[in-house]
Short mmCIF file of N, CA and C in Angstrom, two decimals:
data_model
loop_
_atom_site.label_atom_id
_atom_site.label_comp_id
_atom_site.label_asym_id
_atom_site.label_seq_id
_atom_site.Cartn_x
_atom_site.Cartn_y
_atom_site.Cartn_z
N UNK E 30 -9.84 -6.07 -4.94
CA UNK E 30 -8.83 -5.43 -4.12
C UNK E 30 -7.65 -6.35 -3.90
N UNK E 31 -7.77 -7.61 -4.23
CA UNK E 31 -6.66 -8.54 -4.01
C UNK E 31 -6.70 -9.20 -2.66
N UNK E 32 -7.81 -9.11 -1.96
CA UNK E 32 -7.94 -9.71 -0.62
C UNK E 32 -8.93 -10.86 -0.71
N UNK E 33 -8.53 -12.01 -0.20
CA UNK E 33 -9.39 -13.17 -0.18
C UNK E 33 -10.24 -13.14 1.09
N UNK E 34 -11.57 -13.29 0.98
CA UNK E 34 -12.43 -13.23 2.16
C UNK E 34 -12.05 -14.23 3.26
N UNK E 35 -11.42 -15.33 2.90
CA UNK E 35 -11.04 -16.31 3.92
C UNK E 35 -9.92 -15.80 4.81
N UNK E 36 -9.26 -14.70 4.41
CA UNK E 36 -8.17 -14.14 5.19
C UNK E 36 -8.65 -13.15 6.26
N UNK E 37 -9.91 -12.83 6.27
CA UNK E 37 -10.46 -11.87 7.22
C UNK E 37 -10.74 -12.61 8.53
N UNK E 38 -10.51 -12.11 9.70
CA UNK E 38 -10.30 -10.71 10.06
C UNK E 38 -8.83 -10.29 9.97
N UNK E 39 -8.67 -9.06 9.62
CA UNK E 39 -7.36 -8.44 9.50
C UNK E 39 -7.19 -7.39 10.58
N UNK E 40 -5.95 -7.13 10.91
CA UNK E 40 -5.69 -5.88 11.62
C UNK E 40 -5.65 -4.83 10.52
N UNK E 41 -5.79 -3.58 10.88
CA UNK E 41 -5.76 -2.51 9.89
C UNK E 41 -4.44 -2.52 9.12
N UNK E 42 -3.34 -2.72 9.82
CA UNK E 42 -2.03 -2.75 9.17
C UNK E 42 -1.90 -3.90 8.20
N UNK E 43 -2.33 -5.08 8.60
CA UNK E 43 -2.24 -6.25 7.73
C UNK E 43 -3.09 -6.08 6.48
N UNK E 44 -4.27 -5.51 6.64
CA UNK E 44 -5.16 -5.28 5.49
C UNK E 44 -4.48 -4.40 4.44
N UNK E 45 -3.94 -3.27 4.85
CA UNK E 45 -3.31 -2.37 3.88
C UNK E 45 -2.02 -2.95 3.33
N UNK E 46 -1.28 -3.67 4.12
CA UNK E 46 -0.05 -4.31 3.65
C UNK E 46 -0.36 -5.29 2.52
N UNK E 47 -1.36 -6.12 2.71
CA UNK E 47 -1.74 -7.11 1.69
C UNK E 47 -2.27 -6.42 0.43
N UNK E 48 -3.09 -5.40 0.59
CA UNK E 48 -3.62 -4.68 -0.57
C UNK E 48 -2.47 -4.11 -1.40
N UNK E 49 -1.51 -3.46 -0.74
CA UNK E 49 -0.39 -2.86 -1.46
C UNK E 49 0.48 -3.93 -2.11
N UNK E 50 0.86 -4.95 -1.33
CA UNK E 50 1.74 -6.00 -1.86
C UNK E 50 1.15 -6.70 -3.07
N UNK E 51 -0.10 -7.04 -3.02
CA UNK E 51 -0.70 -7.80 -4.12
C UNK E 51 -0.92 -6.95 -5.35
N UNK E 52 -1.14 -5.67 -5.17
CA UNK E 52 -1.36 -4.81 -6.33
C UNK E 52 -0.08 -4.40 -7.02
N UNK E 53 1.04 -4.39 -6.30
CA UNK E 53 2.30 -4.03 -6.96
C UNK E 53 3.23 -5.23 -7.10
N UNK E 54 2.78 -6.39 -6.63
CA UNK E 54 3.56 -7.64 -6.70
C UNK E 54 4.95 -7.44 -6.10
N UNK E 55 4.96 -7.07 -4.82
CA UNK E 55 6.21 -6.79 -4.12
C UNK E 55 6.08 -7.20 -2.65
N UNK E 56 7.21 -7.27 -1.99
CA UNK E 56 7.24 -7.51 -0.56
C UNK E 56 7.39 -6.16 0.12
N UNK E 57 6.51 -5.87 1.06
CA UNK E 57 6.51 -4.56 1.71
C UNK E 57 6.55 -4.70 3.22
N UNK E 58 7.01 -3.65 3.86
CA UNK E 58 6.90 -3.54 5.31
C UNK E 58 6.24 -2.21 5.60
N UNK E 59 5.36 -2.20 6.59
CA UNK E 59 4.70 -0.95 6.96
C UNK E 59 5.58 -0.19 7.93
N UNK E 60 5.87 1.05 7.59
CA UNK E 60 6.66 1.90 8.46
C UNK E 60 5.77 2.67 9.43
N UNK E 61 4.57 2.98 8.96
CA UNK E 61 3.65 3.76 9.79
C UNK E 61 2.23 3.56 9.28
N UNK E 62 1.30 3.47 10.21
CA UNK E 62 -0.11 3.49 9.87
C UNK E 62 -0.80 4.33 10.93
N UNK E 63 -1.56 5.32 10.48
CA UNK E 63 -2.19 6.25 11.39
C UNK E 63 -3.62 6.46 10.93
N UNK E 64 -4.58 6.06 11.76
CA UNK E 64 -5.99 6.24 11.43
C UNK E 64 -6.49 7.60 11.86
N UNK E 65 -5.63 8.39 12.51
CA UNK E 65 -5.98 9.76 12.89
C UNK E 65 -7.29 9.85 13.63
N UNK E 66 -8.13 10.74 13.19
CA UNK E 66 -9.42 10.98 13.85
C UNK E 66 -10.55 10.16 13.23
N UNK E 67 -10.21 9.22 12.38
CA UNK E 67 -11.22 8.38 11.74
C UNK E 67 -11.70 8.90 10.41
N UNK E 68 -11.21 10.06 9.98
CA UNK E 68 -11.63 10.61 8.69
C UNK E 68 -10.57 10.42 7.62
N UNK E 69 -9.39 9.97 8.01
CA UNK E 69 -8.32 9.72 7.04
C UNK E 69 -7.42 8.61 7.57
N UNK E 70 -6.71 7.99 6.66
CA UNK E 70 -5.73 6.97 7.04
C UNK E 70 -4.44 7.29 6.31
N UNK E 71 -3.36 7.28 7.06
CA UNK E 71 -2.03 7.52 6.49
C UNK E 71 -1.25 6.22 6.61
N UNK E 72 -0.75 5.74 5.47
CA UNK E 72 0.03 4.50 5.45
C UNK E 72 1.36 4.81 4.77
N UNK E 73 2.45 4.49 5.45
CA UNK E 73 3.77 4.62 4.86
C UNK E 73 4.38 3.23 4.81
N UNK E 74 4.74 2.80 3.60
CA UNK E 74 5.28 1.46 3.41
C UNK E 74 6.57 1.52 2.61
N UNK E 75 7.44 0.59 2.89
CA UNK E 75 8.66 0.41 2.10
C UNK E 75 8.51 -0.92 1.37
N UNK E 76 8.64 -0.87 0.05
CA UNK E 76 8.43 -2.07 -0.76
C UNK E 76 9.64 -2.31 -1.65
N UNK E 77 9.98 -3.57 -1.81
CA UNK E 77 11.07 -3.96 -2.70
C UNK E 77 10.47 -4.58 -3.95
N UNK E 78 10.72 -3.92 -5.07
CA UNK E 78 10.25 -4.43 -6.35
C UNK E 78 11.31 -4.12 -7.40
N UNK E 79 11.45 -5.02 -8.34
CA UNK E 79 12.46 -4.82 -9.38
C UNK E 79 11.86 -4.22 -10.64
N UNK E 80 10.56 -4.04 -10.65
CA UNK E 80 9.93 -3.45 -11.82
C UNK E 80 9.04 -2.30 -11.37
N UNK E 81 8.62 -1.52 -12.33
CA UNK E 81 7.71 -0.43 -12.00
C UNK E 81 6.32 -1.03 -11.76
N UNK E 82 5.47 -0.25 -11.14
CA UNK E 82 4.12 -0.73 -10.89
C UNK E 82 3.13 0.36 -11.26
N UNK E 83 1.89 -0.06 -11.43
CA UNK E 83 0.83 0.86 -11.83
C UNK E 83 0.24 1.54 -10.62
N UNK E 84 0.51 2.83 -10.48
CA UNK E 84 -0.01 3.60 -9.36
C UNK E 84 -1.54 3.59 -9.38
N UNK E 85 -2.13 3.65 -10.59
CA UNK E 85 -3.59 3.69 -10.70
C UNK E 85 -4.24 2.43 -10.14
N UNK E 86 -3.58 1.30 -10.26
CA UNK E 86 -4.14 0.05 -9.74
C UNK E 86 -4.20 0.10 -8.21
N UNK E 87 -3.16 0.63 -7.58
CA UNK E 87 -3.15 0.76 -6.13
C UNK E 87 -4.21 1.77 -5.69
N UNK E 88 -4.28 2.91 -6.39
CA UNK E 88 -5.27 3.92 -6.04
C UNK E 88 -6.69 3.37 -6.16
N UNK E 89 -6.94 2.56 -7.19
CA UNK E 89 -8.27 1.98 -7.37
C UNK E 89 -8.62 1.06 -6.20
N UNK E 90 -7.65 0.29 -5.73
CA UNK E 90 -7.90 -0.59 -4.59
C UNK E 90 -8.15 0.20 -3.31
N UNK E 91 -7.40 1.26 -3.13
CA UNK E 91 -7.54 2.08 -1.91
C UNK E 91 -8.78 2.97 -1.96
N UNK E 92 -9.32 3.21 -3.14
CA UNK E 92 -10.49 4.08 -3.26
C UNK E 92 -11.71 3.50 -2.56
N UNK E 93 -11.72 2.22 -2.32
CA UNK E 93 -12.82 1.57 -1.58
C UNK E 93 -12.97 2.18 -0.19
N UNK E 94 -11.88 2.70 0.36
CA UNK E 94 -11.88 3.23 1.72
C UNK E 94 -12.04 4.74 1.77
N UNK E 95 -12.27 5.39 0.64
CA UNK E 95 -12.27 6.84 0.61
C UNK E 95 -13.44 7.38 -0.19
N UNK E 96 -13.96 8.49 0.25
CA UNK E 96 -15.01 9.17 -0.51
C UNK E 96 -14.40 9.95 -1.67
N UNK E 97 -13.16 10.39 -1.48
CA UNK E 97 -12.44 11.14 -2.51
C UNK E 97 -11.38 10.24 -3.13
N UNK E 98 -10.81 10.70 -4.23
CA UNK E 98 -9.73 9.96 -4.87
C UNK E 98 -8.54 9.91 -3.91
N UNK E 99 -8.05 8.72 -3.56
CA UNK E 99 -6.93 8.63 -2.62
C UNK E 99 -5.68 9.33 -3.16
N UNK E 100 -4.91 9.91 -2.26
CA UNK E 100 -3.65 10.53 -2.63
C UNK E 100 -2.56 9.49 -2.41
N UNK E 101 -1.74 9.30 -3.42
CA UNK E 101 -0.68 8.30 -3.35
C UNK E 101 0.61 8.93 -3.82
N UNK E 102 1.62 8.86 -2.97
CA UNK E 102 2.93 9.41 -3.31
C UNK E 102 3.93 8.26 -3.31
N UNK E 103 4.78 8.22 -4.31
CA UNK E 103 5.80 7.18 -4.38
C UNK E 103 7.17 7.82 -4.50
N UNK E 104 8.16 7.10 -4.02
CA UNK E 104 9.55 7.55 -4.12
C UNK E 104 10.38 6.32 -4.41
N UNK E 105 11.10 6.34 -5.52
CA UNK E 105 11.94 5.21 -5.92
C UNK E 105 13.35 5.43 -5.41
N UNK E 106 13.91 4.39 -4.80
CA UNK E 106 15.28 4.42 -4.31
C UNK E 106 16.07 3.39 -5.09
N UNK E 107 17.25 3.75 -5.53
CA UNK E 107 18.09 2.83 -6.30
C UNK E 107 18.40 1.58 -5.48
N UNK E 108 18.43 0.39 -6.12
CA UNK E 108 18.68 -0.87 -5.40
C UNK E 108 19.94 -0.88 -4.56
N UNK E 109 20.99 -0.21 -4.99
CA UNK E 109 22.24 -0.24 -4.20
C UNK E 109 22.06 0.45 -2.85
N UNK E 110 21.03 1.27 -2.70
CA UNK E 110 20.78 1.93 -1.41
C UNK E 110 20.02 1.03 -0.45
N UNK E 111 19.49 -0.13 -0.93
CA UNK E 111 18.75 -1.06 -0.06
C UNK E 111 19.68 -1.79 0.88
N UNK E 112 20.92 -1.94 0.49
CA UNK E 112 21.85 -2.77 1.25
C UNK E 112 22.35 -2.11 2.49
#
């Protein structure tokens, strides 16, 4: 998953931030994390990366936390809009 055991304990937000960042090799900030009723987790992150990344690699890492295949949605924003 890209998490070193020596880094535990994590907050829920920190755990997902590190998993996402290490799998896409980018710097991210969490915009929202919602554990809801304990049956699902919603994570919204903004990440800066100059290359594309493998969605399947992120999904594989997140699948550890899900009985079903995790749903992952991405939206690319042009770099000039970051400023």
